[in-house]
PDB file of C-alpha atoms in Angstrom:
ATOM      1  CA  MET A 896      -8.109 -15.601  20.588  1.00 38.00           C
ATOM      2  CA  ASN A 897     -11.627 -14.973  22.428  1.00 41.00           C
ATOM      3  CA  ALA A 898     -12.062 -13.582  25.919  1.00 42.00           C
ATOM      4  CA  LEU A 899     -12.763 -17.360  27.387  1.00 40.00           C
ATOM      5  CA  TYR A 900      -9.592 -18.688  25.802  1.00 44.00           C
ATOM      6  CA  TYR A 901      -7.495 -15.952  27.202  1.00 45.00           C
ATOM      7  CA  SER A 902      -9.046 -15.700  30.567  1.00 48.00           C
ATOM      8  CA  TYR A 903      -8.178 -20.058  30.545  1.00 52.00           C
ATOM      9  CA  MET A 904      -4.671 -19.901  29.189  1.00 60.00           C
ATOM     10  CA  LYS A 905      -3.125 -16.736  31.043  1.00 66.00           C
ATOM     11  CA  ASP A 906      -2.890 -19.116  34.245  1.00 76.00           C
ATOM     12  CA  ALA A 907      -0.899 -21.919  32.792  1.00 86.00           C
ATOM     13  CA  GLU A 908       2.151 -23.080  34.418  1.00 90.00           C
ATOM     14  CA  ILE A 909       5.255 -22.598  32.449  1.00 92.00           C
ATOM     15  CA  SER A 910       8.537 -24.665  32.762  1.00 92.00           C
ATOM     16  CA  PHE A 911      11.768 -25.686  30.778  1.00 93.00           C
ATOM     17  CA  PRO A 912      13.353 -29.127  31.261  1.00 92.00           C
ATOM     18  CA  MET A 913      16.295 -27.416  29.643  1.00 91.00           C
ATOM     19  CA  PHE A 914      17.167 -25.109  32.965  1.00 89.00           C
ATOM     20  CA  GLY A 915      16.543 -28.154  35.326  1.00 86.00           C
ATOM     21  CA  ASP A 916      12.551 -28.025  35.118  1.00 78.00           C
ATOM     22  CA  LEU A 917      12.717 -24.125  36.203  1.00 87.00           C
ATOM     23  CA  THR A 918       8.844 -23.596  36.660  1.00 88.00           C
ATOM     24  CA  LEU A 919       7.538 -19.879  36.546  1.00 86.00           C
ATOM     25  CA  ASN A 920       3.919 -18.685  36.763  1.00 84.00           C
ATOM     26  CA  PRO A 921       4.201 -14.835  35.543  1.00 83.00           C
ATOM     27  CA  PRO A 922       0.891 -12.831  36.374  1.00 81.00           C
ATOM     28  CA  ALA A 923      -0.694 -11.731  32.939  1.00 78.00           C
ATOM     29  CA  THR A 924      -1.797  -8.350  34.462  1.00 79.00           C
ATOM     30  CA  PHE A 925      -1.685  -6.631  37.561  1.00 83.00           C
ATOM     31  CA  HIS A 926      -3.685  -3.650  38.780  1.00 86.00           C
ATOM     32  CA  LEU A 927      -2.693   0.097  39.489  1.00 85.00           C
ATOM     33  CA  PHE A 928      -5.288   2.605  40.922  1.00 87.00           C
ATOM     34  CA  GLY A 929      -7.718  -0.453  40.444  1.00 86.00           C
ATOM     35  CA  ILE A 930      -7.504  -0.599  36.648  1.00 84.00           C
ATOM     36  CA  GLU A 931      -6.223  -4.056  35.170  1.00 83.00           C
ATOM     37  CA  ILE A 932      -3.251  -3.610  33.208  1.00 83.00           C
ATOM     38  CA  TYR A 933      -1.635  -6.523  30.717  1.00 83.00           C
ATOM     39  CA  TYR A 934       2.446  -7.195  31.023  1.00 87.00           C
ATOM     40  CA  TYR A 935       1.793  -7.582  27.398  1.00 85.00           C
ATOM     41  CA  GLY A 936       1.249  -3.543  26.770  1.00 86.00           C
ATOM     42  CA  VAL A 937       3.727  -2.904  29.148  1.00 92.00           C
ATOM     43  CA  ILE A 938       6.427  -4.895  27.274  1.00 93.00           C
ATOM     44  CA  ILE A 939       5.324  -3.739  23.915  1.00 91.00           C
ATOM     45  CA  ALA A 940       5.589   0.016  25.306  1.00 92.00           C
ATOM     46  CA  PHE A 941       8.807  -0.790  26.566  1.00 96.00           C
ATOM     47  CA  GLY A 942      10.055  -2.382  23.173  1.00 95.00           C
ATOM     48  CA  MET A 943       8.678   0.998  21.674  1.00 94.00           C
ATOM     49  CA  VAL A 944      10.700   3.339  23.934  1.00 95.00           C
ATOM     50  CA  LEU A 945      14.529   1.096  23.529  1.00 97.00           C
ATOM     51  CA  ALA A 946      13.761   1.287  19.821  1.00 96.00           C
ATOM     52  CA  MET A 947      13.165   5.574  20.156  1.00 95.00           C
ATOM     53  CA  ILE A 948      15.824   5.785  22.218  1.00 96.00           C
ATOM     54  CA  TYR A 949      17.979   3.821  20.148  1.00 97.00           C
ATOM     55  CA  CYS A 950      16.865   5.502  16.550  1.00 96.00           C
ATOM     56  CA  SER A 951      17.046   9.045  17.902  1.00 96.00           C
ATOM     57  CA  ARG A 952      20.954   8.226  18.403  1.00 96.00           C
ATOM     58  CA  ARG A 953      21.108   7.296  15.091  1.00 96.00           C
ATOM     59  CA  ALA A 954      19.262   9.675  13.702  1.00 96.00           C
ATOM     60  CA  LYS A 955      21.995  11.583  12.497  1.00 95.00           C
ATOM     61  CA  SER A 956      23.775   9.018  10.417  1.00 94.00           C
ATOM     62  CA  PHE A 957      20.739   8.702   7.825  1.00 96.00           C
ATOM     63  CA  GLY A 958      20.679  12.566   7.308  1.00 95.00           C
ATOM     64  CA  LEU A 959      17.582  13.003   9.808  1.00 95.00           C
ATOM     65  CA  THR A 960      16.809  14.595  13.417  1.00 94.00           C
ATOM     66  CA  SER A 961      15.367  13.678  16.524  1.00 94.00           C
ATOM     67  CA  ASP A 962      12.743  15.854  15.991  1.00 94.00           C
ATOM     68  CA  ASN A 963      11.852  14.495  12.308  1.00 94.00           C
ATOM     69  CA  LEU A 964      11.634  10.809  14.183  1.00 93.00           C
ATOM     70  CA  PHE A 965       9.466  11.788  17.031  1.00 93.00           C
ATOM     71  CA  ASP A 966       7.094  13.956  14.426  1.00 95.00           C
ATOM     72  CA  LEU A 967       6.956  10.676  12.408  1.00 95.00           C
ATOM     73  CA  LEU A 968       6.440   8.222  15.555  1.00 93.00           C
ATOM     74  CA  ILE A 969       3.550  10.377  16.498  1.00 94.00           C
ATOM     75  CA  TRP A 970       1.679   9.477  13.384  1.00 95.00           C
ATOM     76  CA  ILE A 971       3.071   6.042  12.878  1.00 94.00           C
ATOM     77  CA  ILE A 972       2.726   4.162  16.347  1.00 92.00           C
ATOM     78  CA  PRO A 973      -1.007   4.230  16.692  1.00 93.00           C
ATOM     79  CA  LEU A 974      -1.919   3.583  13.223  1.00 95.00           C
ATOM     80  CA  SER A 975       0.428   0.687  13.331  1.00 93.00           C
ATOM     81  CA  ILE A 976      -1.356  -0.734  16.051  1.00 92.00           C
ATOM     82  CA  VAL A 977      -5.022  -0.145  13.885  1.00 94.00           C
ATOM     83  CA  GLY A 978      -3.220  -1.869  10.754  1.00 94.00           C
ATOM     84  CA  ALA A 979      -1.972  -4.635  13.095  1.00 92.00           C
ATOM     85  CA  ARG A 980      -5.470  -5.274  14.307  1.00 93.00           C
ATOM     86  CA  LEU A 981      -7.289  -4.957  11.335  1.00 94.00           C
ATOM     87  CA  TYR A 982      -4.860  -7.357   9.435  1.00 92.00           C
ATOM     88  CA  TYR A 983      -5.727  -9.753  12.421  1.00 91.00           C
ATOM     89  CA  VAL A 984      -9.521  -9.297  11.975  1.00 92.00           C
ATOM     90  CA  ALA A 985      -9.611  -9.567   7.961  1.00 91.00           C
ATOM     91  CA  PHE A 986      -8.039 -13.106   8.414  1.00 89.00           C
ATOM     92  CA  LYS A 987     -10.502 -13.995  11.420  1.00 88.00           C
ATOM     93  CA  TRP A 988     -13.392 -12.406   9.330  1.00 89.00           C
ATOM     94  CA  SER A 989     -15.526 -15.461   9.954  1.00 87.00           C
ATOM     95  CA  TYR A 990     -15.134 -15.286  13.925  1.00 88.00           C
ATOM     96  CA  TYR A 991     -15.562 -11.369  14.032  1.00 91.00           C
ATOM     97  CA  SER A 992     -18.309 -10.622  11.477  1.00 89.00           C
ATOM     98  CA  ALA A 993     -20.473 -13.062  14.170  1.00 90.00           C
ATOM     99  CA  ARG A 994     -19.160 -10.520  17.012  1.00 89.00           C
ATOM    100  CA  PRO A 995     -18.238  -7.232  15.810  1.00 91.00           C
ATOM    101  CA  GLU A 996     -18.129  -5.855  19.472  1.00 90.00           C
ATOM    102  CA  GLU A 997     -14.926  -7.726  19.833  1.00 90.00           C
ATOM    103  CA  ILE A 998     -13.304  -6.114  16.662  1.00 90.00           C
ATOM    104  CA  VAL A 999     -12.055  -3.042  19.156  1.00 89.00           C
ATOM    105  CA  GLN A1000     -11.107  -5.708  22.089  1.00 85.00           C
ATOM    106  CA  ILE A1001      -7.667  -5.878  21.528  1.00 81.00           C
ATOM    107  CA  TRP A1002      -6.915  -6.380  25.303  1.00 72.00           C
ATOM    108  CA  ASN A1003      -7.846  -9.930  24.305  1.00 71.00           C
ATOM    109  CA  GLY A1004      -5.352 -10.491  22.053  1.00 71.00           C
ATOM    110  CA  GLY A1005      -5.268 -10.033  18.445  1.00 81.00           C
ATOM    111  CA  LEU A1006      -2.417  -7.916  16.499  1.00 84.00           C
ATOM    112  CA  ALA A1007      -0.265  -9.294  13.352  1.00 86.00           C
ATOM    113  CA  ILE A1008       2.864  -7.860  13.043  1.00 86.00           C
ATOM    114  CA  TYR A1009       2.880  -7.835   9.553  1.00 88.00           C
ATOM    115  CA  GLY A1010      -0.363  -5.482   9.490  1.00 91.00           C
ATOM    116  CA  GLY A1011       1.647  -2.951  11.188  1.00 91.00           C
ATOM    117  CA  ILE A1012       4.407  -3.094   8.980  1.00 91.00           C
ATOM    118  CA  ILE A1013       2.085  -2.511   5.939  1.00 93.00           C
ATOM    119  CA  MET A1014       0.522   0.398   7.770  1.00 95.00           C
ATOM    120  CA  GLY A1015       4.149   1.575   8.905  1.00 93.00           C
ATOM    121  CA  LEU A1016       4.970   1.370   5.490  1.00 94.00           C
ATOM    122  CA  ILE A1017       1.993   3.723   4.374  1.00 96.00           C
ATOM    123  CA  VAL A1018       1.782   6.134   6.629  1.00 96.00           C
ATOM    124  CA  GLY A1019       5.851   6.544   6.227  1.00 95.00           C
ATOM    125  CA  ILE A1020       5.569   6.722   2.587  1.00 96.00           C
ATOM    126  CA  VAL A1021       2.857   9.887   3.012  1.00 97.00           C
ATOM    127  CA  TRP A1022       4.833  11.443   5.978  1.00 96.00           C
ATOM    128  CA  CYS A1023       8.077  11.542   3.903  1.00 96.00           C
ATOM    129  CA  ARG A1024       6.380  13.251   0.783  1.00 95.00           C
ATOM    130  CA  VAL A1025       4.657  15.743   3.076  1.00 95.00           C
ATOM    131  CA  LYS A1026       8.080  16.421   4.866  1.00 94.00           C
ATOM    132  CA  LYS A1027      10.067  16.096   1.560  1.00 94.00           C
ATOM    133  CA  ILE A1028      12.044  13.674   3.347  1.00 95.00           C
ATOM    134  CA  SER A1029      13.911  10.249   1.740  1.00 96.00           C
ATOM    135  CA  PHE A1030      11.524   7.513   2.531  1.00 96.00           C
ATOM    136  CA  PHE A1031      14.318   5.025   2.150  1.00 96.00           C
ATOM    137  CA  ALA A1032      16.474   6.729   4.454  1.00 97.00           C
ATOM    138  CA  THR A1033      13.815   6.828   7.006  1.00 97.00           C
ATOM    139  CA  ALA A1034      12.862   3.152   6.344  1.00 97.00           C
ATOM    140  CA  ASP A1035      16.939   2.017   7.047  1.00 97.00           C
ATOM    141  CA  LEU A1036      16.681   3.843  10.302  1.00 97.00           C
ATOM    142  CA  LEU A1037      13.331   2.530  11.683  1.00 96.00           C
ATOM    143  CA  SER A1038      14.479  -1.175  10.533  1.00 97.00           C
ATOM    144  CA  PHE A1039      16.867  -1.128  13.600  1.00 98.00           C
ATOM    145  CA  GLY A1040      13.678   0.198  15.742  1.00 96.00           C
ATOM    146  CA  LEU A1041      11.376  -2.681  14.150  1.00 95.00           C
ATOM    147  CA  LEU A1042      14.206  -5.248  15.098  1.00 97.00           C
ATOM    148  CA  ILE A1043      14.397  -4.028  18.721  1.00 97.00           C
ATOM    149  CA  GLY A1044      10.288  -3.717  19.121  1.00 94.00           C
ATOM    150  CA  GLN A1045      10.235  -7.078  17.881  1.00 95.00           C
ATOM    151  CA  ALA A1046      12.926  -8.846  19.796  1.00 97.00           C
ATOM    152  CA  VAL A1047      11.519  -7.275  23.356  1.00 97.00           C
ATOM    153  CA  GLY A1048       7.889  -7.346  22.225  1.00 93.00           C
ATOM    154  CA  ARG A1049       7.684 -11.127  21.894  1.00 93.00           C
ATOM    155  CA  TRP A1050       8.302 -11.358  25.587  1.00 93.00           C
ATOM    156  CA  GLY A1051       4.774  -9.826  25.885  1.00 89.00           C
ATOM    157  CA  ASN A1052       3.536 -13.273  24.368  1.00 89.00           C
ATOM    158  CA  PHE A1053       5.768 -15.374  26.901  1.00 90.00           C
ATOM    159  CA  MET A1054       3.695 -13.380  29.792  1.00 88.00           C
ATOM    160  CA  ASN A1055       0.050 -14.413  28.079  1.00 85.00           C
ATOM    161  CA  ARG A1056       1.134 -18.003  27.106  1.00 86.00           C
ATOM    162  CA  GLU A1057       0.716 -17.301  23.597  1.00 85.00           C
ATOM    163  CA  ALA A1058       2.594 -17.557  20.151  1.00 86.00           C
ATOM    164  CA  TYR A1059       4.016 -20.963  21.241  1.00 89.00           C
ATOM    165  CA  GLY A1060       4.483 -23.787  18.510  1.00 91.00           C
ATOM    166  CA  ALA A1061       3.418 -27.335  18.120  1.00 90.00           C
ATOM    167  CA  GLU A1062       4.172 -30.320  20.620  1.00 92.00           C
ATOM    168  CA  THR A1063       7.911 -31.139  20.539  1.00 94.00           C
ATOM    169  CA  ASP A1064      10.568 -33.291  22.479  1.00 94.00           C
ATOM    170  CA  ILE A1065      13.250 -30.725  21.647  1.00 94.00           C
ATOM    171  CA  PHE A1066      16.023 -29.736  23.825  1.00 93.00           C
ATOM    172  CA  CYS A1067      14.938 -26.228  24.346  1.00 93.00           C
ATOM    173  CA  ARG A1068      11.099 -27.241  24.690  1.00 94.00           C
ATOM    174  CA  MET A1069       8.888 -25.220  26.922  1.00 94.00           C
ATOM    175  CA  GLY A1070       6.048 -26.734  28.928  1.00 92.00           C
ATOM    176  CA  LEU A1071       2.761 -25.788  29.615  1.00 90.00           C
ATOM    177  CA  THR A1072       0.473 -26.902  32.549  1.00 89.00           C
ATOM    178  CA  TYR A1073      -2.952 -25.584  32.098  1.00 84.00           C
ATOM    179  CA  PRO A1074      -5.141 -24.964  35.262  1.00 80.00           C
ATOM    180  CA  GLY A1075      -6.432 -28.014  36.580  1.00 77.00           C
ATOM    181  CA  ALA A1076      -4.730 -30.549  34.760  1.00 78.00           C
ATOM    182  CA  SER A1077      -2.265 -32.608  35.645  1.00 79.00           C
ATOM    183  CA  GLU A1078      -0.762 -33.504  32.245  1.00 87.00           C
ATOM    184  CA  THR A1079       2.226 -30.747  30.894  1.00 89.00           C
ATOM    185  CA  TYR A1080       2.231 -30.358  26.943  1.00 89.00           C
ATOM    186  CA  TYR A1081       5.898 -29.508  25.927  1.00 93.00           C
ATOM    187  CA  VAL A1082       5.836 -27.166  22.797  1.00 93.00           C
ATOM    188  CA  HIS A1083       8.349 -24.774  20.704  1.00 95.00           C
ATOM    189  CA  PRO A1084       8.586 -21.785  22.518  1.00 95.00           C
ATOM    190  CA  THR A1085       8.610 -19.745  19.045  1.00 95.00           C
ATOM    191  CA  PHE A1086       8.044 -16.189  20.341  1.00 94.00           C
ATOM    192  CA  LEU A1087      11.566 -17.455  22.034  1.00 95.00           C
ATOM    193  CA  TYR A1088      13.032 -18.067  18.689  1.00 97.00           C
ATOM    194  CA  GLU A1089      11.627 -15.157  17.074  1.00 96.00           C
ATOM    195  CA  SER A1090      12.812 -12.894  19.923  1.00 97.00           C
ATOM    196  CA  LEU A1091      16.480 -14.484  19.389  1.00 97.00           C
ATOM    197  CA  TRP A1092      16.309 -14.252  15.819  1.00 98.00           C
ATOM    198  CA  ASN A1093      15.390 -10.397  15.733  1.00 98.00           C
ATOM    199  CA  LEU A1094      18.308  -9.857  18.364  1.00 98.00           C
ATOM    200  CA  ILE A1095      20.873 -11.577  16.282  1.00 98.00           C
ATOM    201  CA  GLY A1096      19.631  -9.442  13.135  1.00 98.00           C
ATOM    202  CA  LEU A1097      19.776  -6.242  15.524  1.00 98.00           C
ATOM    203  CA  VAL A1098      23.563  -6.975  16.148  1.00 98.00           C
ATOM    204  CA  ILE A1099      24.460  -8.013  12.521  1.00 97.00           C
ATOM    205  CA  LEU A1100      22.489  -4.967  10.906  1.00 97.00           C
ATOM    206  CA  HIS A1101      24.713  -2.673  13.668  1.00 97.00           C
ATOM    207  CA  ILE A1102      27.974  -3.589  13.471  1.00 97.00           C
ATOM    208  CA  TRP A1103      27.466  -3.476   9.478  1.00 97.00           C
ATOM    209  CA  SER A1104      25.921   0.025   9.680  1.00 96.00           C
ATOM    210  CA  LYS A1105      28.447   1.240  11.866  1.00 94.00           C
ATOM    211  CA  LYS A1106      30.966  -0.178  10.006  1.00 93.00           C
ATOM    212  CA  GLY A1107      30.030   2.201   7.156  1.00 90.00           C
ATOM    213  CA  LYS A1108      28.808  -0.452   4.951  1.00 92.00           C
ATOM    214  CA  ARG A1109      25.675   1.050   3.565  1.00 94.00           C
ATOM    215  CA  LYS A1110      26.025   1.985   0.138  1.00 94.00           C
ATOM    216  CA  TYR A1111      22.404   3.144  -0.638  1.00 96.00           C
ATOM    217  CA  ASP A1112      19.481   4.616   0.654  1.00 96.00           C
ATOM    218  CA  GLY A1113      16.906   1.201   1.472  1.00 96.00           C
ATOM    219  CA  GLN A1114      19.612  -1.045   1.900  1.00 97.00           C
ATOM    220  CA  ALA A1115      19.156  -1.723   5.514  1.00 97.00           C
ATOM    221  CA  PHE A1116      15.693  -2.026   5.028  1.00 97.00           C
ATOM    222  CA  LEU A1117      16.168  -4.353   2.384  1.00 97.00           C
ATOM    223  CA  MET A1118      18.304  -6.532   4.970  1.00 98.00           C
ATOM    224  CA  TYR A1119      15.941  -6.226   7.565  1.00 97.00           C
ATOM    225  CA  VAL A1120      12.997  -7.528   5.204  1.00 97.00           C
ATOM    226  CA  CYS A1121      15.018 -10.485   3.817  1.00 97.00           C
ATOM    227  CA  TRP A1122      16.223 -10.965   7.920  1.00 98.00           C
ATOM    228  CA  TYR A1123      12.832 -11.251   9.208  1.00 97.00           C
ATOM    229  CA  GLY A1124      11.135 -13.011   6.223  1.00 96.00           C
ATOM    230  CA  ILE A1125      13.532 -16.067   6.247  1.00 97.00           C
ATOM    231  CA  GLY A1126      13.147 -16.352  10.403  1.00 97.00           C
ATOM    232  CA  ARG A1127       9.402 -15.859  10.224  1.00 96.00           C
ATOM    233  CA  ALA A1128       8.599 -18.107   7.557  1.00 96.00           C
ATOM    234  CA  TRP A1129      11.080 -20.904   9.063  1.00 96.00           C
ATOM    235  CA  ILE A1130       9.117 -20.125  12.946  1.00 96.00           C
ATOM    236  CA  GLU A1131       5.486 -19.383  11.447  1.00 94.00           C
ATOM    237  CA  GLY A1132       5.634 -23.115  10.562  1.00 94.00           C
ATOM    238  CA  LEU A1133       6.067 -24.394  13.812  1.00 94.00           C
ATOM    239  CA  ARG A1134       2.858 -22.097  15.504  1.00 92.00           C
ATOM    240  CA  GLN A1135       0.003 -23.055  16.263  1.00 86.00           C
ATOM    241  CA  ASP A1136      -1.812 -19.804  16.126  1.00 84.00           C
ATOM    242  CA  SER A1137      -1.150 -18.809  12.568  1.00 86.00           C
ATOM    243  CA  LEU A1138      -3.950 -17.314  10.228  1.00 86.00           C
ATOM    244  CA  TYR A1139      -4.737 -18.936   6.943  1.00 89.00           C
ATOM    245  CA  ILE A1140      -6.177 -18.091   3.465  1.00 87.00           C
ATOM    246  CA  SER A1141      -9.632 -18.820   3.726  1.00 82.00           C
ATOM    247  CA  GLY A1142     -10.174 -22.652   2.506  1.00 83.00           C
ATOM    248  CA  THR A1143      -6.621 -23.612   2.162  1.00 89.00           C
ATOM    249  CA  ASP A1144      -3.545 -24.682   4.550  1.00 89.00           C
ATOM    250  CA  ILE A1145      -1.561 -21.580   3.502  1.00 92.00           C
ATOM    251  CA  ARG A1146      -0.446 -19.545   6.556  1.00 93.00           C
ATOM    252  CA  VAL A1147      -0.626 -15.878   5.485  1.00 92.00           C
ATOM    253  CA  SER A1148       2.352 -14.585   7.485  1.00 92.00           C
ATOM    254  CA  GLN A1149       4.458 -17.600   6.304  1.00 95.00           C
ATOM    255  CA  LEU A1150       3.376 -16.746   2.569  1.00 95.00           C
ATOM    256  CA  LEU A1151       4.074 -13.003   2.978  1.00 94.00           C
ATOM    257  CA  ALA A1152       7.649 -13.676   4.847  1.00 95.00           C
ATOM    258  CA  LEU A1153       8.777 -16.085   2.280  1.00 96.00           C
ATOM    259  CA  CYS A1154       7.639 -13.324  -0.773  1.00 97.00           C
ATOM    260  CA  SER A1155       8.900 -10.208   0.827  1.00 96.00           C
ATOM    261  CA  ALA A1156      12.497 -12.351   1.720  1.00 97.00           C
ATOM    262  CA  ILE A1157      12.462 -13.475  -1.900  1.00 98.00           C
ATOM    263  CA  VAL A1158      11.739  -9.803  -3.408  1.00 97.00           C
ATOM    264  CA  ALA A1159      14.339  -7.969  -0.983  1.00 97.00           C
ATOM    265  CA  VAL A1160      16.732 -10.415  -2.299  1.00 97.00           C
ATOM    266  CA  GLY A1161      15.975  -9.718  -5.873  1.00 97.00           C
ATOM    267  CA  ILE A1162      16.128  -5.721  -5.478  1.00 96.00           C
ATOM    268  CA  MET A1163      19.036  -5.788  -3.617  1.00 96.00           C
ATOM    269  CA  ILE A1164      20.954  -7.943  -6.068  1.00 96.00           C
ATOM    270  CA  TYR A1165      19.362  -5.519  -9.364  1.00 95.00           C
ATOM    271  CA  VAL A1166      20.702  -2.586  -7.305  1.00 94.00           C
ATOM    272  CA  ALA A1167      24.299  -4.025  -6.549  1.00 91.00           C
ATOM    273  CA  ARG A1168      24.735  -4.341 -10.272  1.00 90.00           C
ATOM    274  CA  LYS A1169      23.934  -0.744 -10.743  1.00 87.00           C
ATOM    275  CA  TYR A1170      27.011   0.122  -8.643  1.00 84.00           C
ATOM    276  CA  PRO A1171      25.187   2.531  -6.193  1.00 87.00           C
ATOM    277  CA  ASP A1172      26.957   5.574  -5.427  1.00 87.00           C
ATOM    278  CA  PRO A1173      27.075   6.559  -1.683  1.00 89.00           C
ATOM    279  CA  GLU A1174      27.102  10.331  -2.731  1.00 90.00           C
ATOM    280  CA  LYS A1175      23.716   9.959  -3.664  1.00 90.00           C
ATOM    281  CA  MET A1176      22.557   8.780   0.008  1.00 92.00           C
ATOM    282  CA  PHE A1177      20.188  11.287   1.723  1.00 94.00           C
ATOM    283  CA  VAL A1178      22.733  12.052   4.479  1.00 93.00           C
ATOM    284  CA  ASN A1179      25.631  12.719   2.066  1.00 91.00           C
ATOM    285  CA  ARG A1180      23.201  15.046  -0.211  1.00 84.00           C
ATOM    286  CA  LYS A1181      22.132  17.054   3.206  1.00 71.00           C
ATOM    287  CA  GLU A1182      26.073  17.067   4.201  1.00 64.00           C
ATOM    288  CA  ASN A1183      26.835  18.710   0.797  1.00 60.00           C
ATOM    289  CA  GLU A1184      23.648  21.289   1.079  1.00 60.00           C
ATOM    290  CA  ILE A1185      25.203  22.432   4.711  1.00 50.00           C
TER     291      ILE A1185
END
């Protein structure tokens, strides 16, 4: 999304026929002390705060402490943003190679969640090795944070009028009326689909983990990968702004989502046949040390 496109999109009027043609025109930005601030960034930050609060309260259940969590997040949050941007730029290189000055202009849009997740995994692996903490236990805990962050963060796309799907007449369609236009385009509100999908996944994973169903480190993370992958593969197929593998009609995120979900299911089936011992989980080993 370049600056010209964004400036045109951000003022589109939004409507929802299923709510009696409810019409909204939320601003994409606001000014504070003369500085233009994007609601997208505020909503993303809010999602991160909620995720940190939840994870800090659940840290002990995974053998970690709040200090461990905040120490990791100091590294993982900024570097994941860099990873999300690099991933997006890599698959839009034909555009950015001719406009290198726009590579750092993330305020004009252009972050890919899978790039952030991949970078987060790399940072997490390195950090856990240095701190001698179980990576898989840490990944289990952060899975909840990812679901929270993604469920909340997608509403930043709503404020930006982005990440929506193809035209449709489905009952829950979203209308977009562009500035100066009389015609309204009705599209799939894919940002809403993904937000709700992640929220449902969070509730399921929360209830499951609270009942003590986790049998091995990494199980919650694998369930997250499977759940998110299935939902993202479906939703990505509806979107209009997908990143594609150069010269093909293959959507990058859809392919990655499907592959990751299949791999996660395969690993869970394999591990289940090994009859995992809960006593070997990081949290139980830490308690035995005490």
